[in-house]
Amino acid sequence: MMRDGEWRRSLGVLLLGGAVVWGVGCKKEQPQARAPVDAGAVAAAVADAGVPDAGPVAKVVKPLRFSDVVLKQDRIRLDVTYTLTNPGTAQGRGDACLALLDEKGVVVHVLRMGNIAVKGGTDDVFVDDLYVPESIWPQARTVLLYTAADRLCEHDDFGVTSEPLRLLPTGQPAPAGAPVPTRPKPLAAGELQLSDVRLAQPGGGTLYELTYTLKNVSARRINGSSCLQGYEGDADDFLLHASLGVFSLAPGAQETRTEEVDASDAKAWDRVSTLNLFVSEQLCFAADSKQSPSRLEFKKPDDVHSPDEDATGMDSSDAYEAEPAFPQEPPSSDEEDEESPESPGN
């Protein structure tokens, strides 16, 4: 099933792709099917047509080029429109990526814009809408667009498969001499402090909130994800886990956050006695809190428990007669007349 974001992305490719084909100016011959852009489907079609397929974008000999980039940012939403040109003869496919960089060129945050597929000797227009955490965007000094192999925006080298395009957050070209883009080093013990943790369950229902403070005591930028895992006693296996959110802290920076805890198994709260708040550089569910170089262990408050069975505040005195799921309309007067005997004199 196509998600709303994917449907909008495909529609944007259709509309903007048509505008490029019929607009004023010269351009290379376009493939007849402009959208939706699906690497798997395009690759299969190319293979059937006997056209060379480069496979993953990493195999493209001539790097892809970005152009006509438009950035539109509004709080936590970033809309990106761009053109990708493939100057080679083989199809290039993979992911389009966007990295936010600080004043030293260090990555603050990486976003996967979406899957791309561009036949050799052609170009295509893409439209993506992205979510950027509210605390992240103000730290960006430049924006870097690049391509990577599928799902490797976080790890691929910036300039291997495309010519990286460096821009200001406004979308204007970045000034010459901007610092070389670099990724932050892995987190080491003692670089990040966690403190002032407070877990609450307002109303006793399904809402859980965790407040905590992060402080970067190192001399470099630190990026990561805050995670929570709950244990029963001294057990090694956690009963519940939750991803709290991503962060990026400059050297010496401190941030107090309050985040909703969406636990993997809310029924486990009654069995949990110990919780670990920790920082991970991978997905929280795949991480081990006890191996994290930055971890804070704390006891679960006594007033935090599994959600009430009825968190709506209703009790037996509020019982009511439920209406049918599909209410039936009463028969019309005409139907009643048809079923009644004929009137005298007719």
Short mmCIF file of C-alpha atoms in Angstrom, two decimals, residues 24-270:
data_model
loop_
_atom_site.label_atom_id
_atom_site.label_comp_id
_atom_site.label_asym_id
_atom_site.label_seq_id
_atom_site.Cartn_x
_atom_site.Cartn_y
_atom_site.Cartn_z
CA VAL A 24 10.69 26.60 -22.52
CA GLY A 25 14.27 25.57 -23.23
CA CYS A 26 16.19 22.58 -24.54
CA LYS A 27 16.68 19.34 -22.72
CA LYS A 28 17.72 15.80 -23.55
CA GLU A 29 15.17 13.24 -24.64
CA GLN A 30 13.14 12.09 -21.67
CA PRO A 31 11.93 8.57 -20.91
CA GLN A 32 8.23 8.27 -21.77
CA ALA A 33 7.26 7.14 -18.27
CA ARG A 34 8.27 10.00 -15.97
CA ALA A 35 6.65 8.89 -12.73
CA PRO A 36 6.19 7.41 -10.26
CA VAL A 37 9.91 6.92 -9.71
CA ASP A 38 10.36 3.36 -8.48
CA ALA A 39 13.86 1.92 -8.73
CA GLY A 40 12.64 -1.67 -8.84
CA ALA A 41 10.06 -1.09 -11.53
CA VAL A 42 12.34 1.12 -13.60
CA ALA A 43 15.19 -1.35 -13.37
CA ALA A 44 12.93 -4.16 -14.57
CA ALA A 45 11.66 -2.07 -17.47
CA VAL A 46 15.19 -1.13 -18.45
CA ALA A 47 16.29 -4.73 -18.39
CA ASP A 48 13.35 -5.76 -20.58
CA ALA A 49 14.22 -3.04 -23.07
CA GLY A 50 17.82 -4.18 -23.29
CA VAL A 51 19.16 -0.91 -21.86
CA PRO A 52 22.23 -1.15 -19.59
CA ASP A 53 21.35 -1.04 -15.88
CA ALA A 54 24.10 0.12 -13.57
CA GLY A 55 22.47 -1.59 -10.62
CA PRO A 56 23.01 0.28 -7.36
CA VAL A 57 23.90 3.91 -7.76
CA ALA A 58 27.38 3.14 -6.43
CA LYS A 59 28.24 1.60 -9.83
CA VAL A 60 27.56 4.76 -11.83
CA VAL A 61 30.82 5.75 -13.57
CA LYS A 62 29.87 9.35 -14.27
CA PRO A 63 28.43 10.92 -11.10
CA LEU A 64 24.87 12.20 -10.98
CA ARG A 65 24.36 15.97 -10.76
CA PHE A 66 21.87 18.01 -8.71
CA SER A 67 20.41 21.25 -10.03
CA ASP A 68 17.39 23.56 -9.70
CA VAL A 69 17.12 22.90 -5.97
CA VAL A 70 14.37 24.68 -4.04
CA LEU A 71 14.21 24.45 -0.22
CA LYS A 72 11.11 25.52 1.68
CA GLN A 73 11.27 25.17 5.46
CA ASP A 74 8.41 25.72 7.91
CA ARG A 75 9.08 24.73 11.53
CA ILE A 76 9.50 20.93 11.40
CA ARG A 77 8.70 20.51 7.71
CA LEU A 78 11.17 20.83 4.85
CA ASP A 79 9.97 20.65 1.24
CA VAL A 80 12.71 19.90 -1.31
CA THR A 81 12.41 20.10 -5.10
CA TYR A 82 15.41 19.18 -7.25
CA THR A 83 16.54 17.87 -10.61
CA LEU A 84 18.91 14.92 -10.98
CA THR A 85 20.88 14.55 -14.22
CA ASN A 86 22.60 11.34 -15.25
CA PRO A 87 25.41 12.19 -17.73
CA GLY A 88 26.40 8.55 -18.14
CA THR A 89 24.96 5.82 -20.32
CA ALA A 90 23.83 3.42 -17.60
CA GLN A 91 20.91 3.86 -15.26
CA GLY A 92 21.70 5.22 -11.80
CA ARG A 93 19.53 4.30 -8.85
CA GLY A 94 19.67 4.40 -5.09
CA ASP A 95 18.67 7.09 -2.58
CA ALA A 96 18.82 10.86 -2.60
CA CYS A 97 20.11 12.22 0.70
CA LEU A 98 20.26 15.55 2.49
CA ALA A 99 22.71 16.40 5.28
CA LEU A 100 22.57 19.46 7.53
CA LEU A 101 26.04 20.72 8.45
CA ASP A 102 27.24 23.08 11.19
CA GLU A 103 29.73 25.95 10.89
CA LYS A 104 32.65 23.48 10.88
CA GLY A 105 31.12 21.26 8.21
CA VAL A 106 30.22 18.53 10.73
CA VAL A 107 27.00 16.66 10.09
CA VAL A 108 24.18 17.75 12.38
CA HIS A 109 21.48 15.52 10.90
CA VAL A 110 20.99 13.27 7.85
CA LEU A 111 17.71 12.77 6.01
CA ARG A 112 16.83 10.22 3.36
CA MET A 113 14.82 12.14 0.77
CA GLY A 114 13.68 9.08 -1.17
CA ASN A 115 14.46 6.49 -3.79
CA ILE A 116 15.72 7.67 -7.19
CA ALA A 117 16.18 6.09 -10.61
CA VAL A 118 17.51 8.07 -13.59
CA LYS A 119 18.26 6.53 -16.99
CA GLY A 120 21.55 7.29 -18.64
CA GLY A 121 21.55 10.51 -20.65
CA THR A 122 18.37 11.85 -19.02
CA ASP A 123 17.29 13.90 -16.03
CA ASP A 124 14.28 13.83 -13.75
CA VAL A 125 12.56 16.11 -11.23
CA PHE A 126 11.83 14.98 -7.68
CA VAL A 127 9.72 16.48 -4.90
CA ASP A 128 10.05 15.37 -1.27
CA ASP A 129 8.63 16.60 2.01
CA LEU A 130 10.72 15.81 5.07
CA TYR A 131 10.44 16.01 8.85
CA VAL A 132 13.25 17.89 10.60
CA PRO A 133 13.33 17.90 14.44
CA GLU A 134 12.63 21.41 15.70
CA SER A 135 15.93 21.70 17.60
CA ILE A 136 17.99 20.58 14.58
CA TRP A 137 17.25 23.08 11.79
CA PRO A 138 18.52 26.21 13.66
CA GLN A 139 21.94 24.54 13.99
CA ALA A 140 22.38 24.07 10.23
CA ARG A 141 24.70 26.49 8.45
CA THR A 142 24.84 24.67 5.11
CA VAL A 143 22.89 21.90 3.39
CA LEU A 144 24.49 19.09 1.38
CA LEU A 145 22.64 17.05 -1.27
CA TYR A 146 24.15 13.74 -2.43
CA THR A 147 23.17 10.21 -3.48
CA ALA A 148 23.93 6.89 -1.85
CA ALA A 149 23.22 3.20 -2.21
CA ASP A 150 19.80 2.13 -0.94
CA ARG A 151 19.24 3.03 2.74
CA LEU A 152 22.86 4.15 3.26
CA CYS A 153 22.47 7.92 3.55
CA GLU A 154 23.92 7.76 7.06
CA HIS A 155 27.09 5.94 6.02
CA ASP A 156 27.98 6.35 2.34
CA ASP A 157 30.78 8.69 1.31
CA PHE A 158 29.41 12.03 0.14
CA GLY A 159 31.07 12.22 -3.29
CA VAL A 160 31.21 8.63 -4.56
CA THR A 161 28.04 8.39 -6.65
CA SER A 162 27.13 12.02 -7.30
CA GLU A 163 28.55 15.51 -7.33
CA PRO A 164 27.55 16.80 -3.88
CA LEU A 165 25.75 20.12 -3.99
CA ARG A 166 26.41 22.52 -1.11
CA LEU A 167 23.77 25.16 -0.36
CA LEU A 168 22.79 27.64 2.30
CA PRO A 169 19.57 26.84 4.23
CA THR A 170 17.86 29.42 2.01
CA GLY A 171 18.68 27.36 -1.08
CA GLN A 172 21.31 29.80 -2.34
CA PRO A 173 24.81 28.47 -3.25
CA ALA A 174 27.14 28.08 -0.29
CA PRO A 175 30.15 30.42 -0.30
CA ALA A 176 33.43 29.15 -1.69
CA GLY A 177 35.77 27.73 0.91
CA ALA A 178 33.08 26.19 3.10
CA PRO A 179 34.53 23.55 5.48
CA VAL A 180 34.78 20.02 4.11
CA PRO A 181 31.77 17.91 5.15
CA THR A 182 32.63 15.40 7.87
CA ARG A 183 30.70 12.92 9.97
CA PRO A 184 31.01 12.98 13.78
CA LYS A 185 33.10 10.33 15.49
CA PRO A 186 31.45 7.48 17.46
CA LEU A 187 30.38 8.36 20.98
CA ALA A 188 32.94 7.61 23.70
CA ALA A 189 32.46 7.19 27.44
CA GLY A 190 32.47 10.43 29.41
CA GLU A 191 31.62 12.71 26.46
CA LEU A 192 27.89 13.04 27.17
CA GLN A 193 26.16 13.40 30.53
CA LEU A 194 22.56 12.40 31.30
CA SER A 195 20.85 13.83 34.39
CA ASP A 196 17.64 15.10 36.02
CA VAL A 197 15.49 12.25 34.75
CA ARG A 198 11.78 12.27 35.67
CA LEU A 199 9.16 9.78 34.47
CA ALA A 200 5.46 10.66 34.81
CA GLN A 201 2.09 9.19 33.82
CA PRO A 202 -0.35 12.10 33.75
CA GLY A 203 -3.89 10.93 34.40
CA GLY A 204 -2.92 7.29 34.85
CA GLY A 205 -3.82 6.50 31.24
CA THR A 206 -1.78 5.69 28.17
CA LEU A 207 0.36 8.85 28.19
CA TYR A 208 3.89 8.60 29.63
CA GLU A 209 6.36 11.49 29.67
CA LEU A 210 10.09 11.48 30.33
CA THR A 211 12.02 14.64 31.18
CA TYR A 212 15.82 14.58 31.17
CA THR A 213 18.90 16.70 30.52
CA LEU A 214 21.67 16.08 27.99
CA LYS A 215 25.02 17.84 28.28
CA ASN A 216 27.93 17.61 25.83
CA VAL A 217 31.11 17.82 27.90
CA SER A 218 33.40 17.02 24.95
CA ALA A 219 35.20 19.31 22.52
CA ARG A 220 33.26 18.07 19.47
CA ARG A 221 29.70 17.78 18.19
CA ILE A 222 27.71 14.75 19.32
CA ASN A 223 24.72 13.31 17.47
CA GLY A 224 22.55 10.46 18.66
CA SER A 225 19.17 9.06 19.59
CA SER A 226 17.74 8.93 23.09
CA CYS A 227 16.36 5.52 24.01
CA LEU A 228 14.61 3.91 26.98
CA GLN A 229 14.58 0.26 28.03
CA GLY A 230 12.79 -1.26 31.03
CA TYR A 231 13.88 -4.34 33.02
CA GLU A 232 12.36 -6.58 35.67
CA GLY A 233 14.76 -6.76 38.60
CA ASP A 234 18.23 -7.86 37.52
CA ALA A 235 17.08 -9.57 34.34
CA ASP A 236 19.30 -9.19 31.29
CA ASP A 237 16.48 -8.97 28.75
CA PHE A 238 14.39 -5.82 28.61
CA LEU A 239 10.59 -5.98 28.77
CA LEU A 240 9.84 -2.72 26.99
CA HIS A 241 11.70 -0.21 24.87
CA ALA A 242 10.98 3.20 23.37
CA SER A 243 12.65 5.58 20.94
CA LEU A 244 12.53 9.10 22.38
CA GLY A 245 14.07 11.28 19.67
CA VAL A 246 17.22 12.41 17.91
CA PHE A 247 19.51 15.22 19.05
CA SER A 248 22.64 17.08 18.03
CA LEU A 249 24.70 19.00 20.59
CA ALA A 250 27.60 21.36 19.91
CA PRO A 251 30.61 21.24 22.26
CA GLY A 252 29.55 22.39 25.74
CA ALA A 253 25.85 22.58 24.82
CA GLN A 254 23.11 21.44 27.19
CA GLU A 255 19.48 20.63 26.47
CA THR A 256 16.54 19.64 28.69
CA ARG A 257 13.91 17.62 26.85
CA THR A 258 10.42 16.35 27.69
CA GLU A 259 9.31 13.56 25.38
CA GLU A 260 6.41 11.18 25.15
CA VAL A 261 7.28 7.55 25.81
CA ASP A 262 5.61 5.27 23.28
CA ALA A 263 6.48 1.93 24.86
CA SER A 264 6.66 -1.25 22.79
CA ASP A 265 4.48 -3.10 25.35
CA ALA A 266 2.54 -0.82 27.68
CA LYS A 267 1.27 -3.80 29.68
CA ALA A 268 4.83 -4.46 30.85
CA TRP A 269 4.95 -1.30 32.99
CA ASP A 270 3.65 -3.22 36.04
#
